[in-house]
Amino acid sequence: MENKPISRTLRLLSQLMELHEVNPFKIKSIANAAFKVDKLPYPVAGKSFEQLEKIDGIGKSIATKIIELLQTGTMVELEELLAATPEGVVEMMGIKGIGPKKVAIIWHDLGIETIGELYYACNENRLIEAKGFGLKTQEEISKAIEFRMASNGKFLYAQITQEANALLDELKTMFVNALVEFAGDYRRLCEVISELVIVLGTRDNETTLTTLSQSEIIKNISVNGNHVSGELENGLLIDVVCVEKRYFYKELFMQTGNDEHTEAVLKRINDVVDQPEDEELIYTKAGLSFIKPELREGDAFIEKAINNALPQLISYHDLKGTLHNHSTWSDGVNTVEEMALYCRDVLKLEYLGMCDHSKSAFYAKGLSIERVLQQQEEIDHLNKKLDGFRIFKGIESDILNDGSLDYPDEILKKFDFIVASVHSNLKMDEDKATARIIKAIENPYTTILGHPTGRLLLSRKGYPIDHKKVIDACAANNVVIEINANPLRLDLDWRWHQYALEKGVWLSINPDAHRTEGLDMHYGTLVARKGGLYKERCLNALSLAEITQVFTDKKSN
């Protein structure tokens, strides 16, 4: 074993000891030894115990640890500390800008155990409330985590929209008379993107390839046939497919849908469709209604296209209000009034649903019963003075380990609606996790099931649930399922939207906003479209009068 891995192991040991508040003198001596070993001009491996203990900064105790490490590959003390520390917490110590003391606060005070949860907390502005953290530190941590995500070659859809649109604009400027359009995963509105595909159609393909390959708008360019590949500054892979204009729409079709979808369409075509004037013609030749790009996953919508029964996909303008939002009463940045005025005056919505955290969410200043009543008094006061707008009294009630909600019935019945969500004990097996959620769904006060799996894209897998059983339970109990619009969540997964709709379950595009800027439901709407949602089955596409009646009916049943 070389000096550097020995040094790193000693450093990790010192960090874990600091995290667990072991004797400060011992921590300092091990950290110092880690530094010394790294700088030694000769290898430590092969030295005897007597030789090691005489090295400045090592001594008997640490010499014993190094011998143990060299002989076994680890140290008992290190393994004991690792066993007492969640894996994600250990990973946090590798993030630039936070040492063991800050990690301890993140873990113990905020209840955060993974890097994904930490990134989400930064996104919600929660870190600045913790001791020793400020806005600058929070931003630095967020950027460091984004860099780690990017190094895996995958990006959230929302992370790359700005760069993607900038590249498309540059290509349109460079090739003024060309046809240029996104294709691939990005055009299909996939939640995670590993490559940005663009189809470029011009009258002179050879010149186009030469011009593009010599440009500097894409880094590390390579040309393979009619493909110009490379990457952006942030590491996102780029593939520009260059074709003659007459073949543009056929290539756009081929490059947009996944393989299963394009095969399903093409096998229905008897004629040759070599130079279509648009993509619609390809679907017409296949005897299908035009299938929008976001629905081109497999053959899921082929039958509906045959029968001219494709859904009129929901649009952002169909949304009349926003539900599931947080204010300064729990872990939000803005007051209830600020959130309401932003919804009314900027977003032109008709209503706002406040859903601050319930009492078990201590890490997010969850509301005690007394504070619930105080907040509801404030909402009553605001509703009297806000003209043509309504604030609904909601709560994001934690689903406890046994599936019960986080307040007694006499408090639950005081809310207009309740979003029930899991925030703790995410490591149950599928049967227990499913039973826990179904019990919450069966609670007569539950209106909406919040972020059903608790996933954080590219960061944390959702807890395992039997989706069909959960959706069936929502159908049986008249419970709406949330499509969490936060681009880190987008949960319920779009792959289950159709099953839910077929079972008669309504969906709701909820921003889970913790500040006014977070009230934008754009990415939630995109993923809802991908799942085939239409406004007639979206809860917050209802008008103020309609949703008021829905909440009234739910409470009276």
Coordinates of C-alpha atoms in Angstrom, one line a residue:
M1 CA 0.0 0.0 0.0
E2 CA 1.4 3.4 -1.0
N3 CA 1.6 6.4 1.3
K4 CA -1.4 8.3 -0.2
P5 CA -4.1 5.7 0.5
I6 CA -2.6 5.3 4.0
S7 CA -2.8 9.0 4.5
R8 CA -6.4 9.1 3.2
T9 CA -7.4 6.3 5.5
L10 CA -6.0 8.1 8.5
R11 CA -7.6 11.4 7.4
L12 CA -11.0 9.6 7.1
L13 CA -10.5 8.2 10.6
S14 CA -9.8 11.6 12.0
Q15 CA -12.9 13.1 10.3
L16 CA -15.2 10.3 11.6
M17 CA -13.8 10.8 15.1
E18 CA -14.5 14.5 14.8
L19 CA -17.9 13.8 13.5
H20 CA -18.6 11.5 16.5
E21 CA -16.9 14.0 18.9
V22 CA -14.1 11.7 20.1
N23 CA -11.2 13.2 22.2
P24 CA -10.0 16.3 20.4
F25 CA -6.3 15.6 21.2
K26 CA -6.6 12.2 19.6
I27 CA -8.3 13.6 16.5
K28 CA -5.6 16.2 16.1
S29 CA -2.8 13.7 16.4
I30 CA -4.3 11.3 13.7
A31 CA -5.0 14.3 11.4
N32 CA -1.4 15.4 11.8
A33 CA -0.1 11.9 11.2
A34 CA -2.2 11.7 7.9
F35 CA -0.5 14.9 6.7
K36 CA 3.0 13.6 7.7
V37 CA 2.6 10.3 6.0
D38 CA 1.4 12.0 2.8
K39 CA 4.6 14.1 2.7
L40 CA 7.2 11.4 3.6
P41 CA 9.9 11.0 0.9
Y42 CA 9.9 7.2 1.4
P43 CA 7.2 4.5 1.6
V44 CA 5.7 3.6 5.0
A45 CA 4.9 0.0 3.9
G46 CA 7.7 -2.3 4.8
K47 CA 8.8 -0.4 7.8
S48 CA 8.8 -2.2 11.2
F49 CA 6.7 -1.0 14.1
E50 CA 9.9 0.3 15.8
Q51 CA 10.8 2.3 12.7
L52 CA 7.3 3.7 12.4
E53 CA 6.9 4.9 15.9
K54 CA 10.2 6.9 15.6
I55 CA 8.8 8.9 12.6
D56 CA 8.0 12.4 13.7
G57 CA 4.3 12.8 14.2
I58 CA 3.4 9.1 14.3
G59 CA 4.3 7.5 17.7
K60 CA 3.3 4.2 19.2
S61 CA -0.5 4.5 18.9
I62 CA -0.6 5.5 15.3
A63 CA 2.2 3.1 14.3
T64 CA -0.1 0.3 15.7
K65 CA -2.9 1.6 13.5
I66 CA -0.7 1.7 10.4
I67 CA 0.6 -1.8 10.9
E68 CA -3.0 -3.0 11.4
L69 CA -4.0 -1.2 8.1
L70 CA -1.1 -2.7 6.2
Q71 CA -1.8 -6.2 7.5
T72 CA -5.6 -6.3 7.2
G73 CA -6.5 -3.5 4.8
T74 CA -8.5 -1.6 7.4
M75 CA -8.6 -0.7 11.1
V76 CA -11.1 -2.0 13.7
E77 CA -11.7 1.6 15.0
L78 CA -12.4 2.8 11.5
E79 CA -14.8 0.0 10.8
E80 CA -16.7 0.7 14.1
L81 CA -17.1 4.4 13.2
L82 CA -18.2 3.6 9.6
A83 CA -20.8 1.2 11.0
A84 CA -22.2 4.0 13.2
T85 CA -22.3 6.4 10.3
P86 CA -24.8 6.4 7.4
E87 CA -23.0 5.9 4.1
G88 CA -24.4 9.2 2.7
V89 CA -23.0 11.1 5.7
V90 CA -19.5 9.7 5.0
E91 CA -19.9 10.8 1.3
M92 CA -20.7 14.3 2.4
M93 CA -17.3 14.7 4.0
G94 CA -15.9 14.5 0.5
I95 CA -17.7 17.6 -0.6
K96 CA -15.6 20.7 -0.9
G97 CA -16.6 23.4 1.6
I98 CA -17.9 21.3 4.5
G99 CA -15.8 19.6 7.1
P100 CA -16.9 17.2 9.9
K101 CA -18.3 19.9 12.2
K102 CA -20.7 21.1 9.4
V103 CA -21.5 17.5 8.4
A104 CA -22.4 16.8 12.1
I105 CA -24.9 19.7 12.1
I106 CA -26.4 18.6 8.7
W107 CA -26.8 15.1 10.0
H108 CA -27.8 15.6 13.6
D109 CA -29.7 19.0 13.5
L110 CA -31.2 18.8 10.0
G111 CA -31.7 15.0 9.9
I112 CA -30.1 14.8 6.4
E113 CA -28.3 11.5 5.6
T114 CA -27.6 11.6 1.9
I115 CA -26.0 14.0 -0.6
G116 CA -29.3 14.0 -2.5
E117 CA -31.2 15.1 0.6
L118 CA -28.5 17.8 1.1
Y119 CA -28.9 19.1 -2.4
Y120 CA -32.6 19.2 -2.0
A121 CA -32.2 21.1 1.3
C122 CA -30.0 23.7 -0.5
N123 CA -32.7 23.9 -3.2
E124 CA -35.2 24.7 -0.4
N125 CA -33.0 27.2 1.3
R126 CA -32.9 25.2 4.5
L127 CA -29.2 25.2 5.1
I128 CA -28.9 28.9 5.9
E129 CA -31.1 28.3 9.0
A130 CA -28.5 26.0 10.5
K131 CA -25.8 27.2 12.8
G132 CA -22.6 28.1 11.0
F133 CA -24.1 28.2 7.6
G134 CA -24.8 31.2 5.4
L135 CA -26.1 31.8 1.9
K136 CA -22.6 31.7 0.4
T137 CA -21.8 28.4 2.0
Q138 CA -25.1 27.0 0.8
E139 CA -24.5 28.1 -2.7
E140 CA -21.0 26.6 -2.7
I141 CA -22.3 23.3 -1.4
S142 CA -25.0 23.2 -4.1
K143 CA -22.5 23.9 -6.9
A144 CA -20.1 21.2 -5.5
I145 CA -23.0 18.7 -5.6
E146 CA -24.0 19.7 -9.1
F147 CA -20.4 19.1 -10.2
R148 CA -20.5 15.6 -8.7
M149 CA -23.8 14.9 -10.5
A150 CA -22.4 16.1 -13.8
S151 CA -19.3 13.9 -13.4
N152 CA -21.6 10.9 -13.7
G153 CA -22.6 12.0 -17.2
K154 CA -26.2 12.5 -16.4
F155 CA -28.1 15.7 -15.9
L156 CA -31.6 16.7 -14.7
Y157 CA -33.7 18.0 -17.5
A158 CA -34.1 21.3 -15.7
Q159 CA -30.3 21.7 -15.2
I160 CA -29.6 21.9 -19.0
T161 CA -32.5 23.8 -20.5
Q162 CA -30.6 27.1 -20.5
E163 CA -27.5 25.6 -22.2
A164 CA -29.6 23.5 -24.6
N165 CA -31.6 26.5 -25.8
A166 CA -28.4 28.6 -26.1
L167 CA -26.8 25.9 -28.3
L168 CA -29.9 25.6 -30.5
D169 CA -30.0 29.4 -30.9
E170 CA -26.3 29.4 -31.9
L171 CA -26.9 26.7 -34.5
K172 CA -29.8 28.7 -36.0
T173 CA -27.7 31.8 -36.2
M174 CA -24.8 29.8 -37.8
F175 CA -27.1 28.1 -40.3
V176 CA -29.7 30.8 -41.0
N177 CA -31.8 28.9 -43.6
A178 CA -31.5 25.5 -41.8
L179 CA -34.1 23.4 -40.1
V180 CA -32.9 22.8 -36.5
E181 CA -34.7 20.9 -33.7
F182 CA -34.1 19.0 -30.6
A183 CA -34.6 15.2 -30.7
G184 CA -33.8 12.3 -28.4
D185 CA -34.5 12.2 -24.7
Y186 CA -34.6 16.0 -24.4
R187 CA -37.4 16.4 -27.0
R188 CA -39.3 13.6 -25.3
L189 CA -39.1 15.6 -22.0
C190 CA -37.3 12.8 -20.1
E191 CA -36.5 13.7 -16.5
V192 CA -32.8 12.7 -16.8
I193 CA -30.6 13.5 -19.9
S194 CA -27.3 11.8 -20.7
E195 CA -27.0 13.2 -24.3
L196 CA -28.5 16.2 -26.1
V197 CA -29.5 15.2 -29.7
I198 CA -30.1 17.9 -32.3
V199 CA -31.2 17.3 -35.9
L200 CA -29.9 19.9 -38.4
G201 CA -31.2 20.0 -42.0
T202 CA -29.5 22.1 -44.7
R203 CA -29.2 22.1 -48.5
D204 CA -25.5 21.4 -48.5
N205 CA -24.8 18.6 -46.0
E206 CA -21.0 18.4 -46.7
T207 CA -20.5 22.1 -46.1
T208 CA -22.6 21.9 -43.0
L209 CA -20.4 19.1 -41.5
T210 CA -17.2 21.0 -42.3
T211 CA -18.5 24.3 -40.9
L212 CA -19.8 22.6 -37.7
S213 CA -16.6 20.5 -37.1
Q214 CA -14.4 23.6 -37.4
S215 CA -16.6 25.7 -35.0
E216 CA -16.0 26.2 -31.3
I217 CA -19.6 26.0 -30.1
I218 CA -19.1 22.4 -29.1
K219 CA -16.0 21.1 -27.3
N220 CA -13.9 18.0 -28.2
I221 CA -15.6 17.6 -31.6
S222 CA -15.5 14.4 -33.6
V223 CA -17.2 13.6 -36.9
N224 CA -18.6 10.1 -37.6
G225 CA -20.5 10.0 -40.8
N226 CA -23.3 12.6 -40.6
H227 CA -22.9 12.9 -36.8
V228 CA -21.0 15.7 -35.2
S229 CA -20.4 14.8 -31.6
G230 CA -18.8 16.6 -28.6
E231 CA -19.7 18.1 -25.3
L232 CA -20.6 21.4 -23.7
E233 CA -18.6 23.2 -21.0
N234 CA -20.6 21.4 -18.3
G235 CA -19.8 18.0 -19.7
L236 CA -23.1 17.3 -21.4
L237 CA -22.6 15.1 -24.4
I238 CA -23.9 16.5 -27.7
D239 CA -24.8 14.7 -31.0
V240 CA -25.8 16.9 -34.0
V241 CA -27.2 14.8 -36.8
C242 CA -26.7 16.6 -40.1
V243 CA -29.0 15.7 -43.1
E244 CA -30.2 17.3 -46.3
K245 CA -33.3 19.4 -45.8
R246 CA -35.5 17.0 -47.7
Y247 CA -34.8 14.2 -45.2
F248 CA -35.1 16.4 -42.1
Y249 CA -38.5 15.4 -40.8
K250 CA -37.9 11.7 -41.3
E251 CA -34.6 12.0 -39.4
L252 CA -36.3 14.0 -36.7
F253 CA -38.9 11.3 -36.3
M254 CA -36.2 8.6 -36.2
Q255 CA -34.1 10.4 -33.7
T256 CA -37.0 11.5 -31.4
G257 CA -38.9 8.4 -30.4
N258 CA -37.2 5.5 -28.6
D259 CA -36.4 2.4 -30.7
E260 CA -39.6 0.6 -29.7
H261 CA -41.8 3.5 -30.6
T262 CA -40.3 4.1 -34.1
E263 CA -40.4 0.4 -34.9
A264 CA -44.0 0.2 -33.8
V265 CA -44.9 3.1 -36.1
L266 CA -42.8 2.1 -39.1
K267 CA -44.1 -1.5 -39.2
R268 CA -47.6 -0.1 -39.9
I269 CA -46.4 1.8 -43.0
N270 CA -46.6 0.0 -46.4
D271 CA -45.5 2.9 -48.6
V272 CA -42.1 4.4 -48.6
V273 CA -42.0 7.7 -46.6
D274 CA -38.6 9.0 -47.7
Q275 CA -39.0 12.7 -47.8
P276 CA -42.0 13.7 -45.7
E277 CA -43.0 17.4 -45.5
D278 CA -43.5 17.0 -41.7
E279 CA -43.7 14.4 -39.0
E280 CA -47.5 14.3 -39.2
L281 CA -47.4 12.7 -42.6
I282 CA -45.4 9.7 -41.2
Y283 CA -48.1 9.1 -38.6
T284 CA -50.9 9.6 -41.2
K285 CA -49.2 7.0 -43.4
A286 CA -49.2 4.6 -40.4
G287 CA -52.9 5.1 -39.9
L288 CA -52.3 7.0 -36.6
S289 CA -53.2 10.3 -35.1
F290 CA -50.1 12.5 -34.6
I291 CA -48.3 11.4 -31.4
K292 CA -46.6 14.3 -29.7
P293 CA -42.8 13.9 -29.0
E294 CA -43.2 13.5 -25.2
L295 CA -45.5 10.4 -25.7
R296 CA -43.1 8.6 -28.0
E297 CA -42.0 6.0 -25.4
G298 CA -42.6 2.4 -26.7
D299 CA -46.1 1.6 -28.0
A300 CA -48.0 2.9 -25.0
F301 CA -50.1 5.4 -27.0
I302 CA -50.3 3.5 -30.3
E303 CA -53.7 2.0 -29.6
K304 CA -55.1 5.4 -28.7
A305 CA -53.6 6.9 -31.8
I306 CA -55.3 4.2 -33.9
N307 CA -58.6 5.0 -32.4
N308 CA -58.1 8.8 -32.6
A309 CA -58.3 8.9 -28.8
L310 CA -55.1 10.5 -27.8
P311 CA -55.4 12.9 -24.8
Q312 CA -55.4 16.6 -25.2
L313 CA -52.3 17.1 -23.1
I314 CA -52.4 19.5 -20.2
S315 CA -50.7 22.9 -20.6
Y316 CA -49.3 25.3 -18.1
H317 CA -52.1 27.7 -18.9
D318 CA -54.7 25.1 -17.8
L319 CA -53.5 25.4 -14.2
K320 CA -55.8 27.6 -12.0
G321 CA -54.1 27.3 -8.7
T322 CA -51.2 25.8 -6.7
L323 CA -51.3 23.3 -3.9
H324 CA -48.6 22.0 -1.5
N325 CA -46.5 25.1 -0.6
H326 CA -44.5 26.1 2.4
S327 CA -44.1 29.5 4.1
T328 CA -42.0 31.0 7.0
W329 CA -44.3 29.1 9.4
S330 CA -42.2 26.1 8.7
D331 CA -39.1 26.0 6.4
G332 CA -40.2 28.4 3.7
V333 CA -38.5 31.7 2.8
N334 CA -41.6 33.8 2.2
T335 CA -44.6 34.6 4.3
V336 CA -48.1 33.3 3.5
E337 CA -49.1 36.7 2.2
E338 CA -46.1 37.1 0.0
M339 CA -46.8 33.6 -1.5
A340 CA -50.4 34.5 -2.1
L341 CA -49.7 37.9 -3.7
Y342 CA -47.1 36.3 -6.0
C343 CA -49.7 33.7 -7.1
R344 CA -52.4 36.3 -7.7
D345 CA -50.5 39.1 -9.2
V346 CA -47.6 37.4 -11.0
L347 CA -48.8 34.0 -11.9
K348 CA -52.4 35.1 -12.3
L349 CA -53.8 32.1 -10.3
E350 CA -57.0 31.9 -8.4
Y351 CA -55.9 30.1 -5.3
L352 CA -53.0 29.0 -3.1
G353 CA -52.9 25.9 -0.9
M354 CA -50.6 26.3 2.1
C355 CA -49.1 23.1 3.4
D356 CA -46.4 23.8 5.9
H357 CA -44.8 20.8 7.6
S358 CA -46.5 19.0 10.5
K359 CA -45.2 18.7 14.0
S360 CA -43.0 15.6 13.5
A361 CA -40.9 17.4 10.9
F362 CA -38.7 19.0 13.6
Y363 CA -35.9 19.6 11.1
A364 CA -38.3 21.9 9.1
K365 CA -39.9 23.7 12.1
G366 CA -43.0 21.6 11.8
L367 CA -46.2 23.2 13.2
S368 CA -47.4 22.3 16.7
I369 CA -51.1 22.2 17.2
E370 CA -51.0 25.7 18.7
R371 CA -49.1 27.1 15.7
V372 CA -51.5 25.3 13.3
L373 CA -54.4 27.3 14.9
Q374 CA -52.4 30.5 14.8
Q375 CA -51.6 30.1 11.1
Q376 CA -55.2 29.4 10.3
E377 CA -56.2 32.6 12.0
E378 CA -53.7 34.4 9.8
I379 CA -55.1 32.7 6.7
D380 CA -58.7 33.7 7.7
H381 CA -57.5 37.3 8.0
L382 CA -55.7 37.3 4.6
N383 CA -58.7 35.7 2.9
K384 CA -60.8 38.7 4.0
K385 CA -58.5 41.2 2.4
L386 CA -57.3 39.4 -0.7
D387 CA -59.7 40.3 -3.4
G388 CA -60.6 37.6 -5.9
F389 CA -58.2 35.1 -4.4
R390 CA -58.4 32.3 -1.9
I391 CA -55.8 30.7 0.4
F392 CA -56.7 27.1 1.4
K393 CA -55.7 25.8 4.8
G394 CA -53.6 22.7 4.2
I395 CA -50.8 20.8 5.9
E396 CA -48.2 18.4 4.7
S397 CA -48.8 15.8 7.3
D398 CA -46.1 13.3 7.9
I399 CA -47.0 9.7 7.5
L400 CA -45.7 8.1 10.6
N401 CA -44.1 4.7 10.8
D402 CA -47.5 2.9 11.4
G403 CA -49.2 4.8 8.6
S404 CA -51.1 7.2 10.9
L405 CA -51.1 11.0 10.2
D406 CA -49.3 13.5 12.4
Y407 CA -52.3 15.1 14.2
P408 CA -55.4 13.9 16.0
D409 CA -58.7 13.9 14.1
E410 CA -60.0 17.0 15.8
I411 CA -57.1 18.9 14.3
L412 CA -57.1 17.2 10.9
K413 CA -60.7 18.1 10.3
K414 CA -59.8 21.8 10.6
F415 CA -57.9 21.8 7.4
D416 CA -59.4 22.3 4.0
F417 CA -57.2 19.6 2.5
I418 CA -54.3 17.4 3.6
V419 CA -51.2 16.3 1.7
A420 CA -49.9 13.1 3.4
S421 CA -46.2 12.4 2.8
V422 CA -43.4 10.2 4.0
H423 CA -40.3 12.0 5.2
S424 CA -38.8 9.5 7.7
N425 CA -37.7 5.9 7.9
L426 CA -37.2 5.5 4.2
K427 CA -35.6 2.1 4.4
M428 CA -38.6 -0.1 5.0
D429 CA -39.0 -3.1 2.7
E430 CA -41.6 -2.9 -0.1
D431 CA -44.4 -4.7 1.8
K432 CA -44.1 -2.6 4.9
A433 CA -43.6 0.7 3.0
T434 CA -46.7 -0.1 0.8
A435 CA -48.8 -1.0 3.9
R436 CA -47.7 2.2 5.6
I437 CA -48.7 4.4 2.7
I438 CA -52.0 2.5 2.1
K439 CA -53.0 3.0 5.7
A440 CA -52.4 6.8 5.3
I441 CA -54.4 6.8 2.1
E442 CA -57.3 5.1 3.9
N443 CA -57.4 7.9 6.5
P444 CA -60.6 9.8 5.6
Y445 CA -58.8 13.1 6.0
T446 CA -56.1 12.4 3.4
T447 CA -56.8 14.4 0.3
I448 CA -53.5 14.1 -1.7
L449 CA -50.7 11.6 -1.5
G450 CA -47.5 13.7 -1.6
H451 CA -44.3 12.6 -3.6
P452 CA -45.3 8.9 -3.4
T453 CA -41.8 7.4 -3.4
G454 CA -39.7 10.3 -1.9
R455 CA -37.1 9.9 -4.7
L456 CA -34.5 12.6 -5.5
L457 CA -33.4 12.2 -9.1
L458 CA -29.7 11.3 -9.6
S459 CA -29.3 11.3 -5.8
R460 CA -31.7 9.0 -3.9
K461 CA -33.8 6.2 -5.0
G462 CA -37.4 6.3 -4.0
Y463 CA -38.5 3.9 -1.2
P464 CA -39.8 0.7 -2.7
I465 CA -43.6 0.6 -3.0
D466 CA -46.0 -1.6 -5.0
H467 CA -47.2 1.2 -7.3
K468 CA -50.3 -0.7 -8.4
K469 CA -51.5 -1.4 -4.8
V470 CA -50.9 2.2 -3.8
I471 CA -52.7 3.6 -6.9
D472 CA -55.6 1.1 -6.4
A473 CA -55.9 2.3 -2.8
C474 CA -56.1 5.9 -4.0
A475 CA -58.8 5.0 -6.5
A476 CA -60.8 3.2 -3.7
N477 CA -60.4 6.1 -1.3
N478 CA -60.8 9.0 -3.6
V479 CA -57.3 10.3 -2.9
V480 CA -55.5 12.4 -5.4
I481 CA -51.8 11.6 -6.2
E482 CA -49.3 14.4 -6.4
I483 CA -47.0 15.0 -9.4
N484 CA -44.3 16.9 -7.4
A485 CA -43.1 19.6 -9.8
N486 CA -39.7 20.1 -8.1
P487 CA -37.3 19.0 -10.9
L488 CA -35.4 17.0 -8.3
R489 CA -38.5 14.9 -7.6
L490 CA -41.0 14.7 -10.5
D491 CA -42.8 12.1 -8.4
L492 CA -45.3 10.3 -9.2
D493 CA -43.1 8.9 -11.9
W494 CA -44.6 9.6 -15.4
R495 CA -44.5 5.8 -16.1
W496 CA -47.4 5.4 -13.7
H497 CA -49.6 8.3 -14.8
Q498 CA -51.6 6.2 -17.3
Y499 CA -52.3 3.4 -14.8
A500 CA -53.5 6.0 -12.3
L501 CA -55.8 7.7 -14.9
E502 CA -57.2 4.4 -16.1
K503 CA -58.1 3.6 -12.5
G504 CA -59.9 6.9 -12.2
V505 CA -57.4 8.6 -10.0
W506 CA -56.9 12.3 -10.2
L507 CA -53.4 13.8 -10.3
S508 CA -52.3 17.2 -9.0
I509 CA -49.2 19.2 -10.2
N510 CA -47.8 20.5 -7.0
P511 CA -44.7 22.7 -6.8
D512 CA -43.8 21.9 -3.2
A513 CA -42.6 25.5 -3.2
H514 CA -40.5 27.0 -0.3
R515 CA -40.2 30.4 -1.8
T516 CA -42.1 32.5 -4.4
E517 CA -39.7 31.5 -7.2
G518 CA -40.5 27.9 -6.5
L519 CA -44.2 28.4 -7.3
D520 CA -43.5 27.9 -11.0
M521 CA -45.0 24.5 -12.0
H522 CA -43.3 24.4 -15.4
Y523 CA -41.3 21.2 -15.0
G524 CA -44.2 19.4 -13.3
T525 CA -46.4 20.3 -16.2
L526 CA -43.9 18.9 -18.7
V527 CA -43.6 15.6 -16.9
A528 CA -47.4 15.4 -16.6
R529 CA -47.7 15.8 -20.3
K530 CA -45.2 13.0 -20.7
G531 CA -47.4 10.8 -18.6
G532 CA -50.4 11.7 -20.7
L533 CA -52.3 13.9 -18.2
Y534 CA -55.2 16.1 -19.4
K535 CA -56.7 19.0 -17.6
E536 CA -60.0 17.2 -16.9
R537 CA -58.2 14.9 -14.5
C538 CA -55.8 17.4 -12.9
L539 CA -57.0 18.7 -9.5
N540 CA -55.4 22.2 -9.7
A541 CA -56.7 22.7 -13.2
L542 CA -60.1 23.2 -11.5
S543 CA -61.4 26.7 -11.0
L544 CA -61.7 28.2 -7.5
A545 CA -65.4 27.3 -7.3
E546 CA -64.8 23.8 -8.5
I547 CA -62.0 22.9 -6.2
T548 CA -63.8 24.5 -3.2
Q549 CA -66.6 22.1 -3.9
V550 CA -64.2 19.1 -4.2
F551 CA -62.7 19.9 -0.8
T552 CA -66.1 20.4 0.7
D553 CA -67.4 17.1 -0.6
K554 CA -64.3 15.2 0.6
K555 CA -64.8 16.5 4.1
S556 CA -68.5 15.7 4.2
N557 CA -68.0 12.1 3.1

